[in-house]
């Protein structure tokens, strides 16, 4: 049998490769973005209780209604925006799926999509599989902010969408109010959609305000805003998230969703519907993760790595040009094998594998894990 690949240039993701290498060499995994500490036991009990109560069959295609209502309530509380739980929220199996579905909902072959690099690795293949064309704009260290004049230059009659991700993976950069003003100016009067990946909405440091697209009605009407419970509640393996959009766009989103996943895992939705009432569980996340970031950075000051600023997410970039001239992938593979610490090369977030001698660390780990990892990293000559 011959298969004509839809994604001929795509191999196995770097996260799978590095996590596999970490297991093989018994390395500490600061590569893939997942916490190594336990999630909240109360949420686990709520899932157990939901299963015991018989919530083990399909819930509606749009998601369990009390959960959608809880999400609408949370959005009102956080962003002072009224969202209709019936028509504007859909529960999805994770944030990545929500992003893929939103892209598939609007993209036609030949459409152009603006993507800022470094970018979360699913974006480009998700655009290409829909026959659309990624238009790439590079962000530059150390602040990885967006040059909006460059965006203006790249807009054409074919531009269908702009993809945003704040707080950003892998850079830890966040959108500021002036970015939103520029975005509003650029899209106003056009038919350009926005995909806003906000899976790290609660992981933002130094009391910076999260510039959610949900705050801005003029942007909301053209946006799909994607979230992940896995990132908020330390349960990435649950793969549960949601998309928020205007009622008009959501109607089309659901047409794609209903013939792909149809309905997501029921007991976790029932549990989360209740758990979302506990505001502290998400409001406390920023300071919890900032403490981890600050502790990790303090430990890392004993090494030869140079930190780049991280304002959000659970990642921090470090440059290693004081240590080696190897390209970042070779360097990551070598330190996994020789020093037992796995990280992610930032070139993996560029279509053309741009190497800036920069690697990504995930600091959402137990204190002991971070300490053990840095003990090993100090030894790198
Ligand atoms: C920027 C970004 N978007 C989306 C996701 C995916 O979230 P989920 O695991 O819910 O699909 C991740 C996970 O690493 C991410 O970093």
PDB file of N, CA, C and O in Angstrom, residues 196-247:
ATOM      1  N   UNK A 196      -6.522  32.361  19.976  1.00  0.00           N
ATOM      2  CA  UNK A 196      -5.750  32.743  21.153  1.00  0.00           C
ATOM      3  C   UNK A 196      -5.595  31.531  22.065  1.00  0.00           C
ATOM      4  O   UNK A 196      -6.561  31.049  22.643  1.00  0.00           O
ATOM      5  N   UNK A 197      -4.362  31.055  22.153  1.00  0.00           N
ATOM      6  CA  UNK A 197      -4.055  29.887  22.982  1.00  0.00           C
ATOM      7  C   UNK A 197      -3.684  30.412  24.370  1.00  0.00           C
ATOM      8  O   UNK A 197      -2.614  30.983  24.560  1.00  0.00           O
ATOM      9  N   UNK A 198      -4.602  30.221  25.323  1.00  0.00           N
ATOM     10  CA  UNK A 198      -4.401  30.781  26.668  1.00  0.00           C
ATOM     11  C   UNK A 198      -4.326  29.676  27.713  1.00  0.00           C
ATOM     12  O   UNK A 198      -4.808  29.826  28.843  1.00  0.00           O
ATOM     13  N   UNK A 199      -3.703  28.568  27.354  1.00  0.00           N
ATOM     14  CA  UNK A 199      -3.677  27.435  28.298  1.00  0.00           C
ATOM     15  C   UNK A 199      -2.915  27.782  29.587  1.00  0.00           C
ATOM     16  O   UNK A 199      -3.146  27.165  30.616  1.00  0.00           O
ATOM     17  N   UNK A 200      -2.019  28.783  29.515  1.00  0.00           N
ATOM     18  CA  UNK A 200      -1.269  29.165  30.734  1.00  0.00           C
ATOM     19  C   UNK A 200      -1.842  30.439  31.372  1.00  0.00           C
ATOM     20  O   UNK A 200      -1.114  31.198  32.008  1.00  0.00           O
ATOM     21  N   UNK A 201      -3.144  30.681  31.199  1.00  0.00           N
ATOM     22  CA  UNK A 201      -3.743  31.945  31.674  1.00  0.00           C
ATOM     23  C   UNK A 201      -3.440  32.238  33.147  1.00  0.00           C
ATOM     24  O   UNK A 201      -3.297  33.382  33.544  1.00  0.00           O
ATOM     25  N   UNK A 202      -3.346  31.189  33.975  1.00  0.00           N
ATOM     26  CA  UNK A 202      -3.130  31.428  35.414  1.00  0.00           C
ATOM     27  C   UNK A 202      -1.664  31.411  35.821  1.00  0.00           C
ATOM     28  O   UNK A 202      -1.349  31.632  36.977  1.00  0.00           O
ATOM     29  N   UNK A 203      -0.798  31.105  34.874  1.00  0.00           N
ATOM     30  CA  UNK A 203       0.625  31.049  35.215  1.00  0.00           C
ATOM     31  C   UNK A 203       1.297  32.308  34.687  1.00  0.00           C
ATOM     32  O   UNK A 203       1.909  32.319  33.620  1.00  0.00           O
ATOM     33  N   UNK A 204       1.119  33.393  35.415  1.00  0.00           N
ATOM     34  CA  UNK A 204       1.669  34.682  34.979  1.00  0.00           C
ATOM     35  C   UNK A 204       2.223  35.372  36.218  1.00  0.00           C
ATOM     36  O   UNK A 204       1.600  35.336  37.275  1.00  0.00           O
ATOM     37  N   UNK A 205       3.435  35.955  36.070  1.00  0.00           N
ATOM     38  CA  UNK A 205       4.200  36.367  37.257  1.00  0.00           C
ATOM     39  C   UNK A 205       4.187  37.882  37.486  1.00  0.00           C
ATOM     40  O   UNK A 205       3.766  38.643  36.628  1.00  0.00           O
ATOM     41  N   UNK A 206       4.721  38.270  38.647  1.00  0.00           N
ATOM     42  CA  UNK A 206       4.932  39.689  38.998  1.00  0.00           C
ATOM     43  C   UNK A 206       3.646  40.515  38.907  1.00  0.00           C
ATOM     44  O   UNK A 206       3.695  41.703  38.535  1.00  0.00           O
ATOM     45  N   UNK A 207       2.506  39.883  39.196  1.00  0.00           N
ATOM     46  CA  UNK A 207       1.200  40.566  39.145  1.00  0.00           C
ATOM     47  C   UNK A 207       0.877  41.197  37.796  1.00  0.00           C
ATOM     48  O   UNK A 207       0.123  42.158  37.709  1.00  0.00           O
ATOM     49  N   UNK A 208       1.448  40.665  36.731  1.00  0.00           N
ATOM     50  CA  UNK A 208       1.100  41.168  35.390  1.00  0.00           C
ATOM     51  C   UNK A 208      -0.324  40.695  35.091  1.00  0.00           C
ATOM     52  O   UNK A 208      -0.700  39.571  35.412  1.00  0.00           O
ATOM     53  N   UNK A 209      -1.093  41.580  34.480  1.00  0.00           N
ATOM     54  CA  UNK A 209      -2.473  41.233  34.131  1.00  0.00           C
ATOM     55  C   UNK A 209      -2.470  40.357  32.874  1.00  0.00           C
ATOM     56  O   UNK A 209      -1.827  40.703  31.879  1.00  0.00           O
ATOM     57  N   UNK A 210      -3.184  39.223  32.934  1.00  0.00           N
ATOM     58  CA  UNK A 210      -3.270  38.381  31.736  1.00  0.00           C
ATOM     59  C   UNK A 210      -4.174  39.064  30.700  1.00  0.00           C
ATOM     60  O   UNK A 210      -5.356  39.308  30.970  1.00  0.00           O
ATOM     61  N   UNK A 211      -3.610  39.358  29.549  1.00  0.00           N
ATOM     62  CA  UNK A 211      -4.383  40.056  28.501  1.00  0.00           C
ATOM     63  C   UNK A 211      -5.195  39.030  27.729  1.00  0.00           C
ATOM     64  O   UNK A 211      -4.899  38.724  26.566  1.00  0.00           O
ATOM     65  N   UNK A 212      -6.231  38.502  28.369  1.00  0.00           N
ATOM     66  CA  UNK A 212      -7.072  37.535  27.674  1.00  0.00           C
ATOM     67  C   UNK A 212      -7.870  38.241  26.586  1.00  0.00           C
ATOM     68  O   UNK A 212      -8.376  39.350  26.795  1.00  0.00           O
ATOM     69  N   UNK A 213      -8.010  37.562  25.461  1.00  0.00           N
ATOM     70  CA  UNK A 213      -8.859  38.099  24.392  1.00  0.00           C
ATOM     71  C   UNK A 213     -10.300  38.224  24.894  1.00  0.00           C
ATOM     72  O   UNK A 213     -11.075  39.051  24.416  1.00  0.00           O
ATOM     73  N   UNK A 214     -10.636  37.420  25.911  1.00  0.00           N
ATOM     74  CA  UNK A 214     -11.990  37.458  26.467  1.00  0.00           C
ATOM     75  C   UNK A 214     -12.337  38.819  27.078  1.00  0.00           C
ATOM     76  O   UNK A 214     -13.490  39.130  27.311  1.00  0.00           O
ATOM     77  N   UNK A 215     -11.332  39.632  27.357  1.00  0.00           N
ATOM     78  CA  UNK A 215     -11.592  40.964  27.924  1.00  0.00           C
ATOM     79  C   UNK A 215     -12.109  41.940  26.867  1.00  0.00           C
ATOM     80  O   UNK A 215     -12.566  43.018  27.200  1.00  0.00           O
ATOM     81  N   UNK A 216     -11.913  41.605  25.584  1.00  0.00           N
ATOM     82  CA  UNK A 216     -12.116  42.598  24.523  1.00  0.00           C
ATOM     83  C   UNK A 216     -13.224  42.158  23.561  1.00  0.00           C
ATOM     84  O   UNK A 216     -12.980  41.344  22.652  1.00  0.00           O
ATOM     85  N   UNK A 217     -14.459  42.707  23.725  1.00  0.00           N
ATOM     86  CA  UNK A 217     -15.593  42.275  22.893  1.00  0.00           C
ATOM     87  C   UNK A 217     -15.324  42.389  21.389  1.00  0.00           C
ATOM     88  O   UNK A 217     -15.743  41.540  20.610  1.00  0.00           O
ATOM     89  N   UNK A 218     -14.598  43.446  20.972  1.00  0.00           N
ATOM     90  CA  UNK A 218     -14.361  43.608  19.520  1.00  0.00           C
ATOM     91  C   UNK A 218     -13.455  42.503  18.987  1.00  0.00           C
ATOM     92  O   UNK A 218     -13.556  42.114  17.820  1.00  0.00           O
ATOM     93  N   UNK A 219     -12.562  41.979  19.837  1.00  0.00           N
ATOM     94  CA  UNK A 219     -11.702  40.873  19.397  1.00  0.00           C
ATOM     95  C   UNK A 219     -12.413  39.527  19.545  1.00  0.00           C
ATOM     96  O   UNK A 219     -12.250  38.629  18.726  1.00  0.00           O
ATOM     97  N   UNK A 220     -13.232  39.419  20.592  1.00  0.00           N
ATOM     98  CA  UNK A 220     -13.971  38.172  20.852  1.00  0.00           C
ATOM     99  C   UNK A 220     -14.818  37.742  19.664  1.00  0.00           C
ATOM    100  O   UNK A 220     -14.948  36.566  19.364  1.00  0.00           O
ATOM    101  N   UNK A 221     -15.413  38.701  18.969  1.00  0.00           N
ATOM    102  CA  UNK A 221     -16.341  38.336  17.891  1.00  0.00           C
ATOM    103  C   UNK A 221     -15.636  37.617  16.737  1.00  0.00           C
ATOM    104  O   UNK A 221     -16.273  36.972  15.929  1.00  0.00           O
ATOM    105  N   UNK A 222     -14.298  37.716  16.694  1.00  0.00           N
ATOM    106  CA  UNK A 222     -13.548  37.063  15.621  1.00  0.00           C
ATOM    107  C   UNK A 222     -12.579  35.993  16.164  1.00  0.00           C
ATOM    108  O   UNK A 222     -11.683  35.553  15.458  1.00  0.00           O
ATOM    109  N   UNK A 223     -12.750  35.625  17.436  1.00  0.00           N
ATOM    110  CA  UNK A 223     -11.721  34.778  18.067  1.00  0.00           C
ATOM    111  C   UNK A 223     -12.228  33.427  18.544  1.00  0.00           C
ATOM    112  O   UNK A 223     -13.385  33.275  18.916  1.00  0.00           O
ATOM    113  N   UNK A 224     -11.286  32.479  18.552  1.00  0.00           N
ATOM    114  CA  UNK A 224     -11.451  31.213  19.249  1.00  0.00           C
ATOM    115  C   UNK A 224     -10.414  31.238  20.371  1.00  0.00           C
ATOM    116  O   UNK A 224      -9.216  31.373  20.101  1.00  0.00           O
ATOM    117  N   UNK A 225     -10.870  31.126  21.621  1.00  0.00           N
ATOM    118  CA  UNK A 225      -9.942  31.209  22.750  1.00  0.00           C
ATOM    119  C   UNK A 225      -9.888  29.825  23.404  1.00  0.00           C
ATOM    120  O   UNK A 225     -10.922  29.261  23.768  1.00  0.00           O
ATOM    121  N   UNK A 226      -8.675  29.281  23.502  1.00  0.00           N
ATOM    122  CA  UNK A 226      -8.524  27.865  23.883  1.00  0.00           C
ATOM    123  C   UNK A 226      -7.839  27.705  25.238  1.00  0.00           C
ATOM    124  O   UNK A 226      -6.858  28.400  25.535  1.00  0.00           O
ATOM    125  N   UNK A 227      -8.359  26.765  26.026  1.00  0.00           N
ATOM    126  CA  UNK A 227      -7.888  26.553  27.405  1.00  0.00           C
ATOM    127  C   UNK A 227      -7.659  25.067  27.672  1.00  0.00           C
ATOM    128  O   UNK A 227      -8.175  24.217  26.940  1.00  0.00           O
ATOM    129  N   UNK A 228      -6.931  24.788  28.763  1.00  0.00           N
ATOM    130  CA  UNK A 228      -6.622  23.395  29.128  1.00  0.00           C
ATOM    131  C   UNK A 228      -6.758  23.203  30.631  1.00  0.00           C
ATOM    132  O   UNK A 228      -6.067  23.873  31.404  1.00  0.00           O
ATOM    133  N   UNK A 229      -7.630  22.295  31.056  1.00  0.00           N
ATOM    134  CA  UNK A 229      -7.705  21.986  32.493  1.00  0.00           C
ATOM    135  C   UNK A 229      -6.426  21.288  32.960  1.00  0.00           C
ATOM    136  O   UNK A 229      -6.034  21.400  34.114  1.00  0.00           O
ATOM    137  N   UNK A 230      -5.801  20.546  32.046  1.00  0.00           N
ATOM    138  CA  UNK A 230      -4.570  19.825  32.394  1.00  0.00           C
ATOM    139  C   UNK A 230      -3.504  20.761  32.929  1.00  0.00           C
ATOM    140  O   UNK A 230      -2.780  20.437  33.881  1.00  0.00           O
ATOM    141  N   UNK A 231      -3.409  21.965  32.315  1.00  0.00           N
ATOM    142  CA  UNK A 231      -2.381  22.923  32.725  1.00  0.00           C
ATOM    143  C   UNK A 231      -2.768  23.619  34.030  1.00  0.00           C
ATOM    144  O   UNK A 231      -1.914  24.010  34.808  1.00  0.00           O
ATOM    145  N   UNK A 232      -4.063  23.793  34.258  1.00  0.00           N
ATOM    146  CA  UNK A 232      -4.501  24.533  35.451  1.00  0.00           C
ATOM    147  C   UNK A 232      -4.481  23.646  36.694  1.00  0.00           C
ATOM    148  O   UNK A 232      -4.078  24.088  37.768  1.00  0.00           O
ATOM    149  N   UNK A 233      -4.889  22.393  36.522  1.00  0.00           N
ATOM    150  CA  UNK A 233      -5.055  21.541  37.708  1.00  0.00           C
ATOM    151  C   UNK A 233      -4.008  20.423  37.823  1.00  0.00           C
ATOM    152  O   UNK A 233      -4.256  19.417  38.483  1.00  0.00           O
ATOM    153  N   UNK A 234      -2.873  20.603  37.162  1.00  0.00           N
ATOM    154  CA  UNK A 234      -1.765  19.644  37.265  1.00  0.00           C
ATOM    155  C   UNK A 234      -2.204  18.231  36.892  1.00  0.00           C
ATOM    156  O   UNK A 234      -1.896  17.260  37.586  1.00  0.00           O
ATOM    157  N   UNK A 235      -2.958  18.119  35.812  1.00  0.00           N
ATOM    158  CA  UNK A 235      -3.412  16.789  35.367  1.00  0.00           C
ATOM    159  C   UNK A 235      -3.374  16.748  33.846  1.00  0.00           C
ATOM    160  O   UNK A 235      -4.403  16.554  33.196  1.00  0.00           O
ATOM    161  N   UNK A 236      -2.160  16.920  33.289  1.00  0.00           N
ATOM    162  CA  UNK A 236      -2.035  17.001  31.823  1.00  0.00           C
ATOM    163  C   UNK A 236      -2.546  15.723  31.150  1.00  0.00           C
ATOM    164  O   UNK A 236      -3.003  15.763  30.011  1.00  0.00           O
ATOM    165  N   UNK A 237      -2.478  14.606  31.872  1.00  0.00           N
ATOM    166  CA  UNK A 237      -2.921  13.332  31.298  1.00  0.00           C
ATOM    167  C   UNK A 237      -4.429  13.219  31.157  1.00  0.00           C
ATOM    168  O   UNK A 237      -4.918  12.301  30.496  1.00  0.00           O
ATOM    169  N   UNK A 238      -5.163  14.110  31.745  1.00  0.00           N
ATOM    170  CA  UNK A 238      -6.626  14.072  31.599  1.00  0.00           C
ATOM    171  C   UNK A 238      -7.068  14.495  30.204  1.00  0.00           C
ATOM    172  O   UNK A 238      -8.139  14.122  29.754  1.00  0.00           O
ATOM    173  N   UNK A 239      -6.227  15.347  29.575  1.00  0.00           N
ATOM    174  CA  UNK A 239      -6.558  15.879  28.253  1.00  0.00           C
ATOM    175  C   UNK A 239      -7.997  16.396  28.211  1.00  0.00           C
ATOM    176  O   UNK A 239      -8.867  15.859  27.507  1.00  0.00           O
ATOM    177  N   UNK A 240      -8.238  17.413  28.979  1.00  0.00           N
ATOM    178  CA  UNK A 240      -9.553  18.053  28.949  1.00  0.00           C
ATOM    179  C   UNK A 240      -9.344  19.567  28.882  1.00  0.00           C
ATOM    180  O   UNK A 240      -8.497  20.110  29.596  1.00  0.00           O
ATOM    181  N   UNK A 241     -10.092  20.217  28.014  1.00  0.00           N
ATOM    182  CA  UNK A 241      -9.973  21.664  27.872  1.00  0.00           C
ATOM    183  C   UNK A 241     -11.269  22.227  27.322  1.00  0.00           C
ATOM    184  O   UNK A 241     -12.304  21.558  27.360  1.00  0.00           O
ATOM    185  N   UNK A 242     -11.197  23.439  26.805  1.00  0.00           N
ATOM    186  CA  UNK A 242     -12.409  24.022  26.220  1.00  0.00           C
ATOM    187  C   UNK A 242     -12.063  25.175  25.286  1.00  0.00           C
ATOM    188  O   UNK A 242     -10.940  25.708  25.328  1.00  0.00           O
ATOM    189  N   UNK A 243     -13.043  25.496  24.464  1.00  0.00           N
ATOM    190  CA  UNK A 243     -12.900  26.628  23.551  1.00  0.00           C
ATOM    191  C   UNK A 243     -14.049  27.589  23.821  1.00  0.00           C
ATOM    192  O   UNK A 243     -15.184  27.149  24.067  1.00  0.00           O
ATOM    193  N   UNK A 244     -13.751  28.879  23.798  1.00  0.00           N
ATOM    194  CA  UNK A 244     -14.770  29.917  23.965  1.00  0.00           C
ATOM    195  C   UNK A 244     -14.733  30.781  22.707  1.00  0.00           C
ATOM    196  O   UNK A 244     -13.655  31.126  22.216  1.00  0.00           O
ATOM    197  N   UNK A 245     -15.912  31.095  22.184  1.00  0.00           N
ATOM    198  CA  UNK A 245     -15.967  31.870  20.954  1.00  0.00           C
ATOM    199  C   UNK A 245     -17.279  32.642  20.904  1.00  0.00           C
ATOM    200  O   UNK A 245     -18.077  32.568  21.842  1.00  0.00           O
ATOM    201  N   UNK A 246     -17.508  33.352  19.810  1.00  0.00           N
ATOM    202  CA  UNK A 246     -18.835  33.969  19.636  1.00  0.00           C
ATOM    203  C   UNK A 246     -19.809  32.845  19.280  1.00  0.00           C
ATOM    204  O   UNK A 246     -19.396  31.779  18.804  1.00  0.00           O
ATOM    205  N   UNK A 247     -21.100  33.080  19.485  1.00  0.00           N
ATOM    206  CA  UNK A 247     -22.092  32.029  19.195  1.00  0.00           C
ATOM    207  C   UNK A 247     -22.030  31.620  17.720  1.00  0.00           C
ATOM    208  O   UNK A 247     -22.131  30.442  17.392  1.00  0.00           O
TER     209      UNK A 247
END
